[in-house]
Each structure stands twice: as C-alpha cells, then as structure tokens.
C-alpha cells in the first residue's frame, strides 16, 4: 500500500499479560498507526498480533476514525467487541499513539 505525503506513522507500545502469546513471542504489544495529518483520520494500522485475523479485526475497529475526536468511541468499541487477551494492551498502545499525535500537533502549530 502506498501512503500519501500528508500521512505520518506513529507507534504505541504496551505490556501484555504474561500468558498472552504476544508477550511470549514479542515481549511487548506494538501498534503502528498511519494518520492523515490534515484530517487526523486513521488510515491504516499494524500490530504484532499472532493471527492475521486479529490484525484485520483490530484494523476494522480502528481505521477510519479520527484519532483526536474519536478516541473514547474507539476504546468503547474495543471493550465491546475485542475480547482477546491483549485487549488492555491494545487500549494502552492506542492511548500512547493518541498522546504522541497530540504532541506532534502542538509542535506543528508553533
């Protein structure tokens, strides 16, 4: 996939519980998010989930939302639809992305 010049890539990380296969394999949960800088829309995501189905499911929940305005809506949807062992880690990683993006926005407004 090719991304437009107005997109940026931000990563968020979180620790998953010790019994999660992600922790066993990778030691940490990773979420990479491609964001349209002009609209704050989440264009694409990547994560280190074990199953491609999990990655695609997470993508269907997160992609298309506004990272600034829709963060609580995204978290609620994760809580209501995603019952993988990495649910809490996903939310923490998403909040990490959100916070990093807000910092980036402030830097660019100077």
Short mmCIF file of N, CA and C in Angstrom, two decimals:
data_model
loop_
_atom_site.label_atom_id
_atom_site.label_comp_id
_atom_site.label_asym_id
_atom_site.label_seq_id
_atom_site.Cartn_x
_atom_site.Cartn_y
_atom_site.Cartn_z
N UNK A 1 0.85 -1.18 0.00
CA UNK A 1 0.00 0.00 0.00
C UNK A 1 0.89 1.24 0.00
N UNK A 2 0.51 2.23 -0.75
CA UNK A 2 1.23 3.49 -0.81
C UNK A 2 0.45 4.53 -0.02
N UNK A 3 1.17 5.32 0.76
CA UNK A 3 0.53 6.35 1.58
C UNK A 3 0.85 7.73 1.03
N UNK A 4 -0.11 8.62 1.14
CA UNK A 4 0.06 9.98 0.66
C UNK A 4 1.09 10.72 1.50
N UNK A 5 1.63 11.80 0.96
CA UNK A 5 2.67 12.58 1.64
C UNK A 5 2.17 13.24 2.92
N UNK A 6 0.87 13.41 3.05
CA UNK A 6 0.32 14.06 4.24
C UNK A 6 0.03 13.06 5.37
N UNK A 7 0.55 11.84 5.26
CA UNK A 7 0.35 10.86 6.33
C UNK A 7 1.60 10.75 7.18
N UNK A 8 1.40 10.38 8.43
CA UNK A 8 2.50 10.12 9.34
C UNK A 8 2.28 8.77 10.00
N UNK A 9 3.36 8.21 10.51
CA UNK A 9 3.31 6.90 11.16
C UNK A 9 3.73 7.07 12.61
N UNK A 10 2.88 6.63 13.52
CA UNK A 10 3.17 6.74 14.95
C UNK A 10 2.99 5.37 15.59
N UNK A 11 3.89 5.03 16.49
CA UNK A 11 3.80 3.76 17.18
C UNK A 11 3.40 3.96 18.64
N UNK A 12 2.68 2.98 19.14
CA UNK A 12 2.34 2.91 20.55
C UNK A 12 2.71 1.53 21.06
N UNK A 13 3.16 1.47 22.30
CA UNK A 13 3.53 0.18 22.87
C UNK A 13 2.86 0.00 24.22
N UNK A 14 2.75 -1.25 24.62
CA UNK A 14 2.16 -1.59 25.92
C UNK A 14 2.60 -3.00 26.29
N UNK A 15 2.59 -3.27 27.57
CA UNK A 15 2.89 -4.62 28.04
C UNK A 15 1.59 -5.41 28.07
N UNK A 16 1.65 -6.61 27.56
CA UNK A 16 0.52 -7.51 27.59
C UNK A 16 0.69 -8.46 28.78
N UNK A 17 -0.37 -9.15 29.17
CA UNK A 17 -0.22 -10.04 30.32
C UNK A 17 0.71 -11.20 29.98
N UNK A 18 1.28 -11.79 30.98
CA UNK A 18 2.35 -12.78 30.78
C UNK A 18 1.87 -14.05 30.07
N UNK A 19 0.59 -14.34 30.10
CA UNK A 19 0.09 -15.54 29.43
C UNK A 19 -0.29 -15.29 27.97
N UNK A 20 -0.26 -14.04 27.54
CA UNK A 20 -0.61 -13.70 26.17
C UNK A 20 0.48 -14.19 25.22
N UNK A 21 0.10 -14.87 24.14
CA UNK A 21 1.10 -15.33 23.16
C UNK A 21 1.97 -14.19 22.61
N UNK A 22 1.42 -12.98 22.56
CA UNK A 22 2.21 -11.84 22.10
C UNK A 22 3.39 -11.60 23.04
N UNK A 23 3.14 -11.69 24.34
CA UNK A 23 4.21 -11.50 25.32
C UNK A 23 5.25 -12.60 25.20
N UNK A 24 4.78 -13.83 25.02
CA UNK A 24 5.69 -14.97 24.89
C UNK A 24 6.59 -14.79 23.67
N UNK A 25 6.00 -14.35 22.55
CA UNK A 25 6.77 -14.24 21.31
C UNK A 25 7.54 -12.92 21.19
N UNK A 26 6.91 -11.80 21.53
CA UNK A 26 7.50 -10.49 21.28
C UNK A 26 7.89 -9.69 22.53
N UNK A 27 7.39 -10.06 23.67
CA UNK A 27 7.66 -9.39 24.94
C UNK A 27 6.89 -8.09 25.14
N UNK A 28 6.29 -7.55 24.10
CA UNK A 28 5.56 -6.28 24.20
C UNK A 28 4.51 -6.21 23.09
N UNK A 29 3.43 -5.48 23.34
CA UNK A 29 2.42 -5.27 22.31
C UNK A 29 2.75 -3.98 21.58
N UNK A 30 2.71 -4.02 20.27
CA UNK A 30 3.07 -2.90 19.41
C UNK A 30 1.90 -2.56 18.51
N UNK A 31 1.59 -1.27 18.39
CA UNK A 31 0.55 -0.79 17.48
C UNK A 31 1.14 0.34 16.64
N UNK A 32 1.16 0.17 15.33
CA UNK A 32 1.60 1.22 14.42
C UNK A 32 0.39 1.79 13.71
N UNK A 33 0.30 3.10 13.66
CA UNK A 33 -0.88 3.75 13.09
C UNK A 33 -0.47 4.79 12.05
N UNK A 34 -1.05 4.70 10.88
CA UNK A 34 -0.85 5.69 9.82
C UNK A 34 -2.00 6.68 9.92
N UNK A 35 -1.65 7.96 10.04
CA UNK A 35 -2.65 9.01 10.27
C UNK A 35 -2.50 10.09 9.21
N UNK A 36 -3.64 10.53 8.68
CA UNK A 36 -3.67 11.66 7.76
C UNK A 36 -3.47 12.92 8.59
N UNK A 37 -2.37 13.62 8.36
CA UNK A 37 -2.01 14.79 9.15
C UNK A 37 -3.03 15.93 8.99
N UNK A 38 -3.69 16.02 7.84
CA UNK A 38 -4.64 17.11 7.59
C UNK A 38 -5.98 16.90 8.28
N UNK A 39 -6.42 15.63 8.37
CA UNK A 39 -7.75 15.35 8.90
C UNK A 39 -7.73 14.60 10.23
N UNK A 40 -6.58 14.09 10.64
CA UNK A 40 -6.41 13.25 11.83
C UNK A 40 -7.11 11.90 11.71
N UNK A 41 -7.45 11.52 10.48
CA UNK A 41 -8.10 10.23 10.25
C UNK A 41 -7.07 9.11 10.27
N UNK A 42 -7.43 8.01 10.93
CA UNK A 42 -6.58 6.83 10.94
C UNK A 42 -6.78 6.12 9.60
N UNK A 43 -5.69 6.02 8.84
CA UNK A 43 -5.73 5.46 7.50
C UNK A 43 -5.48 3.96 7.53
N UNK A 44 -4.56 3.52 8.38
CA UNK A 44 -4.18 2.12 8.42
C UNK A 44 -3.53 1.83 9.76
N UNK A 45 -3.48 0.54 10.11
CA UNK A 45 -2.81 0.13 11.34
C UNK A 45 -2.02 -1.15 11.08
N UNK A 46 -1.07 -1.37 11.96
CA UNK A 46 -0.34 -2.63 12.00
C UNK A 46 -0.12 -2.95 13.47
N UNK A 47 -0.07 -4.21 13.81
CA UNK A 47 0.25 -4.59 15.18
C UNK A 47 0.89 -5.97 15.16
N UNK A 48 1.49 -6.32 16.26
CA UNK A 48 2.20 -7.60 16.33
C UNK A 48 1.33 -8.71 16.93
N UNK A 49 0.07 -8.73 16.56
CA UNK A 49 -0.79 -9.83 16.97
C UNK A 49 -0.30 -11.11 16.30
N UNK A 50 -0.57 -12.23 16.91
CA UNK A 50 -0.11 -13.52 16.40
C UNK A 50 -0.87 -13.91 15.12
N UNK A 51 -2.15 -13.65 15.09
CA UNK A 51 -3.01 -14.06 13.98
C UNK A 51 -3.32 -12.88 13.06
N UNK A 52 -3.28 -13.12 11.77
CA UNK A 52 -3.64 -12.08 10.79
C UNK A 52 -5.11 -11.69 10.94
N UNK A 53 -5.95 -12.63 11.35
CA UNK A 53 -7.36 -12.33 11.59
C UNK A 53 -7.49 -11.28 12.69
N UNK A 54 -6.67 -11.42 13.73
CA UNK A 54 -6.69 -10.45 14.83
C UNK A 54 -6.28 -9.07 14.32
N UNK A 55 -5.23 -9.01 13.54
CA UNK A 55 -4.78 -7.73 12.98
C UNK A 55 -5.90 -7.10 12.16
N UNK A 56 -6.53 -7.86 11.30
CA UNK A 56 -7.60 -7.34 10.46
C UNK A 56 -8.81 -6.90 11.27
N UNK A 57 -9.11 -7.64 12.35
CA UNK A 57 -10.25 -7.27 13.20
C UNK A 57 -9.96 -5.95 13.91
N UNK A 58 -8.76 -5.82 14.45
CA UNK A 58 -8.38 -4.57 15.11
C UNK A 58 -8.43 -3.41 14.12
N UNK A 59 -7.94 -3.66 12.91
CA UNK A 59 -7.96 -2.64 11.86
C UNK A 59 -9.38 -2.20 11.56
N UNK A 60 -10.31 -3.13 11.51
CA UNK A 60 -11.70 -2.77 11.19
C UNK A 60 -12.33 -1.92 12.30
N UNK A 61 -11.85 -2.08 13.52
CA UNK A 61 -12.36 -1.27 14.63
C UNK A 61 -11.76 0.14 14.61
N UNK A 62 -10.47 0.23 14.29
CA UNK A 62 -9.75 1.50 14.47
C UNK A 62 -9.70 2.36 13.21
N UNK A 63 -9.44 1.77 12.06
CA UNK A 63 -9.25 2.55 10.82
C UNK A 63 -10.52 3.31 10.46
N UNK A 64 -10.32 4.51 9.94
CA UNK A 64 -11.43 5.36 9.53
C UNK A 64 -11.87 6.34 10.60
N UNK A 65 -11.43 6.13 11.83
CA UNK A 65 -11.78 7.05 12.92
C UNK A 65 -10.80 8.22 12.98
N UNK A 66 -11.23 9.27 13.64
CA UNK A 66 -10.39 10.43 13.90
C UNK A 66 -9.65 10.19 15.21
N UNK A 67 -8.32 10.20 15.19
CA UNK A 67 -7.52 9.89 16.36
C UNK A 67 -7.69 10.93 17.47
N UNK A 68 -8.06 12.15 17.12
CA UNK A 68 -8.25 13.20 18.13
C UNK A 68 -9.65 13.14 18.74
N UNK A 69 -10.65 13.16 17.88
CA UNK A 69 -12.04 13.30 18.35
C UNK A 69 -12.72 11.99 18.74
N UNK A 70 -12.26 10.87 18.19
CA UNK A 70 -12.99 9.61 18.37
C UNK A 70 -12.32 8.63 19.34
N UNK A 71 -11.33 9.07 20.10
CA UNK A 71 -10.57 8.14 20.92
C UNK A 71 -11.45 7.38 21.91
N UNK A 72 -12.38 8.05 22.57
CA UNK A 72 -13.24 7.35 23.53
C UNK A 72 -14.19 6.38 22.83
N UNK A 73 -14.66 6.75 21.67
CA UNK A 73 -15.53 5.87 20.87
C UNK A 73 -14.77 4.61 20.44
N UNK A 74 -13.52 4.78 20.03
CA UNK A 74 -12.70 3.63 19.62
C UNK A 74 -12.47 2.71 20.82
N UNK A 75 -12.11 3.28 21.95
CA UNK A 75 -11.87 2.48 23.16
C UNK A 75 -13.12 1.71 23.56
N UNK A 76 -14.26 2.38 23.51
CA UNK A 76 -15.52 1.71 23.85
C UNK A 76 -15.79 0.54 22.91
N UNK A 77 -15.54 0.74 21.63
CA UNK A 77 -15.76 -0.33 20.66
C UNK A 77 -14.80 -1.50 20.90
N UNK A 78 -13.56 -1.20 21.25
CA UNK A 78 -12.61 -2.26 21.59
C UNK A 78 -13.13 -3.05 22.78
N UNK A 79 -13.60 -2.35 23.79
CA UNK A 79 -14.11 -3.02 25.00
C UNK A 79 -15.35 -3.86 24.72
N UNK A 80 -16.15 -3.44 23.77
CA UNK A 80 -17.39 -4.15 23.45
C UNK A 80 -17.22 -5.26 22.42
N UNK A 81 -16.14 -5.22 21.63
CA UNK A 81 -16.02 -6.18 20.53
C UNK A 81 -14.77 -7.04 20.55
N UNK A 82 -13.69 -6.56 21.16
CA UNK A 82 -12.43 -7.28 21.12
C UNK A 82 -12.15 -7.93 22.48
N UNK A 83 -12.26 -9.24 22.53
CA UNK A 83 -12.08 -9.95 23.79
C UNK A 83 -10.82 -10.81 23.79
N UNK A 84 -9.83 -10.39 23.00
CA UNK A 84 -8.54 -11.07 23.01
C UNK A 84 -7.81 -10.77 24.31
N UNK A 85 -6.83 -11.61 24.63
CA UNK A 85 -6.08 -11.42 25.88
C UNK A 85 -5.29 -10.12 25.88
N UNK A 86 -5.10 -9.53 24.72
CA UNK A 86 -4.35 -8.27 24.63
C UNK A 86 -5.25 -7.03 24.59
N UNK A 87 -6.51 -7.17 25.02
CA UNK A 87 -7.44 -6.04 24.96
C UNK A 87 -6.90 -4.81 25.70
N UNK A 88 -6.47 -5.00 26.93
CA UNK A 88 -5.96 -3.86 27.72
C UNK A 88 -4.70 -3.28 27.08
N UNK A 89 -3.82 -4.15 26.60
CA UNK A 89 -2.60 -3.68 25.95
C UNK A 89 -2.92 -2.88 24.69
N UNK A 90 -3.91 -3.31 23.94
CA UNK A 90 -4.33 -2.59 22.74
C UNK A 90 -4.80 -1.19 23.10
N UNK A 91 -5.59 -1.07 24.14
CA UNK A 91 -6.11 0.23 24.57
C UNK A 91 -4.96 1.13 25.03
N UNK A 92 -4.04 0.58 25.80
CA UNK A 92 -2.89 1.37 26.28
C UNK A 92 -2.04 1.83 25.10
N UNK A 93 -1.78 0.94 24.15
CA UNK A 93 -0.98 1.30 22.97
C UNK A 93 -1.70 2.36 22.14
N UNK A 94 -3.01 2.25 22.01
CA UNK A 94 -3.78 3.25 21.27
C UNK A 94 -3.71 4.61 21.97
N UNK A 95 -3.82 4.62 23.28
CA UNK A 95 -3.70 5.88 24.04
C UNK A 95 -2.30 6.47 23.86
N UNK A 96 -1.28 5.61 23.79
CA UNK A 96 0.08 6.06 23.56
C UNK A 96 0.18 6.75 22.20
N UNK A 97 -0.40 6.15 21.17
CA UNK A 97 -0.43 6.77 19.84
C UNK A 97 -1.16 8.10 19.90
N UNK A 98 -2.30 8.13 20.56
CA UNK A 98 -3.11 9.35 20.69
C UNK A 98 -2.29 10.47 21.32
N UNK A 99 -1.62 10.16 22.42
CA UNK A 99 -0.82 11.18 23.12
C UNK A 99 0.34 11.67 22.25
N UNK A 100 1.02 10.76 21.57
CA UNK A 100 2.13 11.15 20.69
C UNK A 100 1.62 12.03 19.54
N UNK A 101 0.45 11.72 19.03
CA UNK A 101 -0.11 12.51 17.94
C UNK A 101 -0.45 13.92 18.43
N UNK A 102 -1.03 14.03 19.61
CA UNK A 102 -1.35 15.36 20.16
C UNK A 102 -0.09 16.19 20.34
N UNK A 103 0.99 15.57 20.78
CA UNK A 103 2.28 16.27 20.92
C UNK A 103 2.76 16.74 19.55
N UNK A 104 2.63 15.89 18.55
CA UNK A 104 3.03 16.25 17.19
C UNK A 104 2.19 17.42 16.67
N UNK A 105 0.90 17.42 16.96
CA UNK A 105 0.04 18.53 16.54
C UNK A 105 0.50 19.84 17.15
N UNK A 106 0.82 19.81 18.43
CA UNK A 106 1.27 21.03 19.13
C UNK A 106 2.58 21.54 18.55
N UNK A 107 3.49 20.63 18.23
CA UNK A 107 4.78 21.02 17.66
C UNK A 107 4.58 21.71 16.32
N UNK A 108 3.65 21.23 15.53
CA UNK A 108 3.44 21.78 14.19
C UNK A 108 2.65 23.09 14.18
N UNK A 109 2.01 23.43 15.31
CA UNK A 109 1.25 24.67 15.38
C UNK A 109 2.14 25.84 15.77
N UNK A 110 3.36 25.56 16.17
CA UNK A 110 4.28 26.63 16.57
C UNK A 110 4.76 27.43 15.40
#
